Amino acid sequence: MKKKKILLITVPLICIIGIIIGVVHYKGKQVDSKKESNNSTELADNEKSDGGTSNEEVKDNSSASEKSDVDQSDNKEASATTAKKTDTTKNSKSVAKNEKWIYEKKGYYLYKTNSDKSNKTKVKTEPIWDYNIDGNTLYYISASEGSNGIELKSLYKVNLGTGESKKLSDADTARLCVVGDDIYFDKNCEVFTIKTNGTGLTKISKEKGSILQKADKEFVVYTYNDKGKTMQATVPTKYNKHQIGAVEEVK
């Protein structure tokens, strides 16, 4: 009877203890799971924070790199512009050279000197407006000083070795371009070309009041006025294979 009574008390007690242990174990798992979840959340937040900072840093670095590239590009453009200006200064017709002499125009007169600037001599006694030296040959536009100022007169060719001078054409040009065997200049407010030997005088421009701007082997460029607008014509030379020109307004 006593054994039966003990069993009746022991069995429920064991069940209660088992239930308590199960509940404690379950709550422990919940706490551990919550801790792991919190740790995962914190880790994710940290990674997100680190990733955001990294992206901002990358963006900042990228922006800095782009800015650096732009600055370098600007510097290159500025350098290229400076180089062009320097080249223009070097190519100024105020000073020219051949194998023996240095030629320099001061005022309206052309002088020659040795390389050490000694033995200065006036090349021509008459005033010169513009000139071009090609090897041992001088091409120039003669001028005269009068009561109304400088008057442009003629295109001349001079052998610098012998001093022999030859008039090639009347000319009232402010600019003279010698390209190979061709000379480009203004005459009677129109653009002409002539051979360096004085033959083949040919009119280039079609518009009255044309002013020569520049010329090379492929194109001749001049400006003129059309109903109050300044126009620029680019005309192909006979050496240009495509023979395509252009006219545009100068703004």
Short mmCIF file of C-alpha atoms in Angstrom, two decimals:
data_model
loop_
_atom_site.label_atom_id
_atom_site.label_comp_id
_atom_site.label_asym_id
_atom_site.label_seq_id
_atom_site.Cartn_x
_atom_site.Cartn_y
_atom_site.Cartn_z
CA MET A 1 0.00 0.00 0.00
CA LYS A 2 2.89 2.30 0.88
CA LYS A 3 4.71 1.48 -2.40
CA LYS A 4 1.61 2.30 -4.37
CA LYS A 5 1.26 5.58 -2.54
CA ILE A 6 4.89 6.50 -3.15
CA LEU A 7 4.53 5.77 -6.87
CA LEU A 8 1.44 7.92 -7.08
CA ILE A 9 3.36 10.85 -5.58
CA THR A 10 6.62 10.27 -7.50
CA VAL A 11 5.20 10.01 -11.02
CA PRO A 12 3.40 13.37 -11.00
CA LEU A 13 6.43 15.00 -9.43
CA ILE A 14 8.69 13.68 -12.17
CA CYS A 15 6.27 14.97 -14.82
CA ILE A 16 6.17 18.40 -13.20
CA ILE A 17 9.97 18.54 -13.04
CA GLY A 18 10.17 17.49 -16.71
CA ILE A 19 7.73 20.19 -17.70
CA ILE A 20 9.69 22.82 -15.76
CA ILE A 21 12.96 21.70 -17.36
CA GLY A 22 11.32 21.82 -20.82
CA VAL A 23 9.98 25.32 -20.24
CA VAL A 24 13.34 26.58 -18.99
CA HIS A 25 15.11 24.98 -21.96
CA TYR A 26 12.60 26.50 -24.40
CA LYS A 27 12.97 29.97 -22.89
CA GLY A 28 16.75 29.60 -23.02
CA LYS A 29 16.55 28.84 -26.72
CA GLN A 30 14.33 31.91 -27.26
CA VAL A 31 16.83 34.11 -25.44
CA ASP A 32 19.74 32.67 -27.46
CA SER A 33 17.76 33.08 -30.68
CA LYS A 34 16.93 36.68 -29.78
CA LYS A 35 20.59 37.39 -28.99
CA GLU A 36 21.67 35.87 -32.30
CA SER A 37 19.01 37.89 -34.09
CA ASN A 38 20.18 41.09 -32.39
CA ASN A 39 23.79 40.26 -33.18
CA SER A 40 22.87 39.61 -36.82
CA THR A 41 20.98 42.90 -36.97
CA GLU A 42 23.90 44.81 -35.46
CA LEU A 43 26.32 43.09 -37.82
CA ALA A 44 24.10 43.93 -40.80
CA ASP A 45 23.83 47.53 -39.63
CA ASN A 46 27.59 47.71 -39.22
CA GLU A 47 28.15 46.22 -42.66
CA LYS A 48 25.60 48.61 -44.13
CA SER A 49 27.26 51.51 -42.38
CA ASP A 50 30.68 50.39 -43.56
CA GLY A 51 29.35 49.78 -47.06
CA GLY A 52 27.73 53.24 -47.19
CA THR A 53 30.93 54.92 -46.07
CA SER A 54 32.88 52.91 -48.60
CA ASN A 55 30.51 53.91 -51.40
CA GLU A 56 30.72 57.56 -50.37
CA GLU A 57 34.48 57.32 -50.26
CA VAL A 58 34.51 55.67 -53.69
CA LYS A 59 32.16 58.37 -54.99
CA ASP A 60 34.34 61.10 -53.48
CA ASN A 61 37.47 59.49 -54.89
CA SER A 62 35.77 59.14 -58.27
CA SER A 63 34.71 62.80 -58.18
CA ALA A 64 38.21 63.84 -57.17
CA SER A 65 39.64 61.74 -59.99
CA GLU A 66 37.23 63.26 -62.51
CA LYS A 67 38.05 66.75 -61.25
CA SER A 68 41.74 65.96 -61.56
CA ASP A 69 41.20 64.75 -65.13
CA VAL A 70 39.26 67.93 -65.94
CA ASP A 71 41.99 70.07 -64.40
CA GLN A 72 44.63 68.19 -66.38
CA SER A 73 42.55 68.61 -69.54
CA ASP A 74 42.18 72.34 -68.85
CA ASN A 75 45.91 72.60 -68.24
CA LYS A 76 46.59 70.81 -71.52
CA GLU A 77 44.22 73.13 -73.38
CA ALA A 78 45.81 76.15 -71.71
CA SER A 79 49.27 74.82 -72.63
CA ALA A 80 48.14 74.20 -76.21
CA THR A 81 46.73 77.73 -76.38
CA THR A 82 49.96 79.16 -74.97
CA ALA A 83 51.98 77.13 -77.48
CA LYS A 84 49.87 78.46 -80.35
CA LYS A 85 50.36 82.03 -79.17
CA THR A 86 54.09 81.48 -78.88
CA ASP A 87 54.26 79.97 -82.36
CA THR A 88 52.37 82.95 -83.75
CA THR A 89 54.86 85.27 -82.11
CA LYS A 90 57.79 83.32 -83.51
CA ASN A 91 56.31 83.38 -86.99
CA SER A 92 55.72 87.13 -86.88
CA LYS A 93 56.92 88.79 -90.06
CA SER A 94 58.70 91.51 -88.11
CA VAL A 95 61.74 89.19 -88.03
CA ALA A 96 62.83 86.68 -90.68
CA LYS A 97 66.00 84.72 -91.46
CA ASN A 98 67.78 83.07 -94.34
CA GLU A 99 71.10 81.21 -94.42
CA LYS A 100 73.21 84.34 -93.93
CA TRP A 101 71.19 87.28 -92.64
CA ILE A 102 68.56 88.23 -90.10
CA TYR A 103 65.89 90.54 -91.52
CA GLU A 104 63.90 92.83 -89.27
CA LYS A 105 61.23 95.38 -90.10
CA LYS A 106 61.20 98.50 -87.95
CA GLY A 107 58.50 100.98 -88.72
CA TYR A 108 58.11 100.98 -92.50
CA TYR A 109 61.69 99.96 -93.32
CA LEU A 110 63.41 96.58 -93.63
CA TYR A 111 66.92 96.03 -92.26
CA LYS A 112 69.36 93.14 -92.33
CA THR A 113 72.04 92.22 -89.78
CA ASN A 114 74.50 89.42 -89.13
CA SER A 115 73.55 86.73 -86.63
CA ASP A 116 75.30 88.73 -83.88
CA LYS A 117 73.18 91.80 -84.76
CA SER A 118 76.19 93.59 -86.28
CA ASN A 119 76.52 95.26 -89.70
CA LYS A 120 72.98 96.64 -89.77
CA THR A 121 71.97 97.72 -93.28
CA LYS A 122 68.72 99.03 -94.77
CA VAL A 123 67.57 96.58 -97.48
CA LYS A 124 65.33 99.01 -99.39
CA THR A 125 65.22 102.77 -99.16
CA GLU A 126 61.48 102.92 -99.85
CA PRO A 127 58.84 102.14 -97.20
CA ILE A 128 57.63 98.53 -97.00
CA TRP A 129 54.20 97.54 -95.73
CA ASP A 130 54.36 93.74 -95.73
CA TYR A 131 57.02 91.29 -96.84
CA ASN A 132 57.91 87.62 -97.17
CA ILE A 133 61.36 86.05 -97.51
CA ASP A 134 61.62 82.73 -99.30
CA GLY A 135 65.21 81.50 -99.33
CA ASN A 136 67.23 84.18 -101.11
CA THR A 137 64.21 86.04 -102.48
CA LEU A 138 62.33 88.94 -100.94
CA TYR A 139 58.70 89.67 -101.84
CA TYR A 140 57.21 92.89 -100.51
CA ILE A 141 54.46 95.46 -100.87
CA SER A 142 55.88 98.92 -101.46
CA ALA A 143 54.33 101.96 -99.84
CA SER A 144 54.68 105.72 -99.89
CA GLU A 145 54.25 108.23 -97.10
CA GLY A 146 52.07 111.19 -98.03
CA SER A 147 49.92 113.83 -96.43
CA ASN A 148 47.10 111.31 -96.13
CA GLY A 149 49.32 108.67 -94.50
CA ILE A 150 50.68 105.46 -96.01
CA GLU A 151 49.60 104.51 -99.52
CA LEU A 152 50.13 100.93 -100.69
CA LYS A 153 51.48 100.71 -104.20
CA SER A 154 53.03 97.61 -105.78
CA LEU A 155 54.17 94.01 -105.34
CA TYR A 156 57.92 93.53 -105.82
CA LYS A 157 60.36 90.65 -106.02
CA VAL A 158 64.02 91.16 -105.01
CA ASN A 159 67.03 88.86 -105.37
CA LEU A 160 68.78 89.31 -102.02
CA GLY A 161 72.08 88.11 -103.46
CA THR A 162 72.32 90.54 -106.36
CA GLY A 163 69.86 93.20 -105.22
CA GLU A 164 67.99 92.92 -108.56
CA SER A 165 64.40 94.12 -108.16
CA LYS A 166 61.34 93.37 -110.32
CA LYS A 167 57.81 94.74 -110.10
CA LEU A 168 55.27 91.91 -110.37
CA SER A 169 51.97 93.81 -110.14
CA ASP A 170 50.16 96.83 -108.78
CA ALA A 171 48.85 95.99 -105.33
CA ASP A 172 47.02 97.65 -102.46
CA THR A 173 47.17 94.66 -100.14
CA ALA A 174 47.74 94.76 -96.40
CA ARG A 175 48.66 91.09 -96.38
CA LEU A 176 50.99 89.10 -98.62
CA CYS A 177 51.04 85.27 -98.79
CA VAL A 178 53.67 83.31 -100.70
CA VAL A 179 52.83 79.62 -101.12
CA GLY A 180 55.28 77.69 -103.28
CA ASP A 181 55.31 79.34 -106.70
CA ASP A 182 52.12 81.31 -106.02
CA ILE A 183 51.65 84.73 -104.42
CA TYR A 184 48.28 85.82 -103.02
CA PHE A 185 47.49 89.51 -102.51
CA ASP A 186 44.83 92.23 -102.85
CA LYS A 187 44.46 94.48 -105.85
CA ASN A 188 41.66 97.01 -106.38
CA CYS A 189 39.80 95.53 -103.39
CA GLU A 190 39.81 92.03 -104.87
CA VAL A 191 41.96 88.96 -104.16
CA PHE A 192 44.42 87.85 -106.84
CA THR A 193 47.14 85.27 -107.33
CA ILE A 194 50.25 85.54 -109.48
CA LYS A 195 53.24 83.30 -110.13
CA THR A 196 56.52 84.22 -108.45
CA ASN A 197 57.99 84.88 -111.92
CA GLY A 198 55.31 87.54 -112.57
CA THR A 199 53.07 85.51 -114.90
CA GLY A 200 49.56 84.09 -114.56
CA LEU A 201 47.76 86.96 -112.83
CA THR A 202 44.35 85.51 -111.83
CA LYS A 203 41.45 86.87 -109.80
CA ILE A 204 40.36 84.63 -106.92
CA SER A 205 37.48 86.50 -105.29
CA LYS A 206 34.08 87.16 -106.85
CA GLU A 207 32.97 89.89 -104.45
CA LYS A 208 34.04 93.53 -104.55
CA GLY A 209 35.66 94.74 -101.37
CA SER A 210 37.37 91.41 -100.65
CA ILE A 211 40.27 91.32 -98.18
CA LEU A 212 42.81 88.49 -98.10
CA GLN A 213 43.12 86.82 -94.68
CA LYS A 214 45.38 83.81 -95.28
CA ALA A 215 46.39 81.24 -97.88
CA ASP A 216 48.04 77.83 -98.02
CA LYS A 217 48.46 75.04 -100.56
CA GLU A 218 44.83 73.92 -100.26
CA PHE A 219 42.75 77.02 -99.52
CA VAL A 220 42.57 80.81 -99.83
CA VAL A 221 40.54 82.62 -97.16
CA TYR A 222 39.19 86.15 -97.57
CA THR A 223 36.43 88.32 -96.11
CA TYR A 224 33.92 90.72 -97.65
CA ASN A 225 30.84 92.70 -96.69
CA ASP A 226 27.38 91.56 -97.74
CA LYS A 227 24.46 93.82 -96.75
CA GLY A 228 26.13 94.85 -93.52
CA LYS A 229 27.31 91.35 -92.65
CA THR A 230 30.96 90.31 -92.67
CA MET A 231 31.28 87.10 -94.65
CA GLN A 232 34.25 84.75 -94.89
CA ALA A 233 34.89 82.74 -98.04
CA THR A 234 37.17 79.69 -98.11
CA VAL A 235 38.13 78.95 -101.71
CA PRO A 236 39.99 75.79 -102.77
CA THR A 237 43.17 76.31 -104.79
CA LYS A 238 43.93 74.39 -107.97
CA TYR A 239 45.99 71.97 -105.87
CA ASN A 240 42.97 70.97 -103.78
CA LYS A 241 41.73 67.54 -104.88
CA HIS A 242 38.16 67.93 -103.60
CA GLN A 243 37.50 71.49 -104.83
CA ILE A 244 34.97 72.15 -102.07
CA GLY A 245 34.81 75.60 -100.52
CA ALA A 246 32.62 77.34 -97.96
CA VAL A 247 31.05 80.70 -97.11
CA GLU A 248 30.04 81.66 -93.58
CA GLU A 249 29.17 84.74 -91.58
CA VAL A 250 31.84 86.06 -89.24
CA LYS A 251 30.29 86.83 -85.84
#
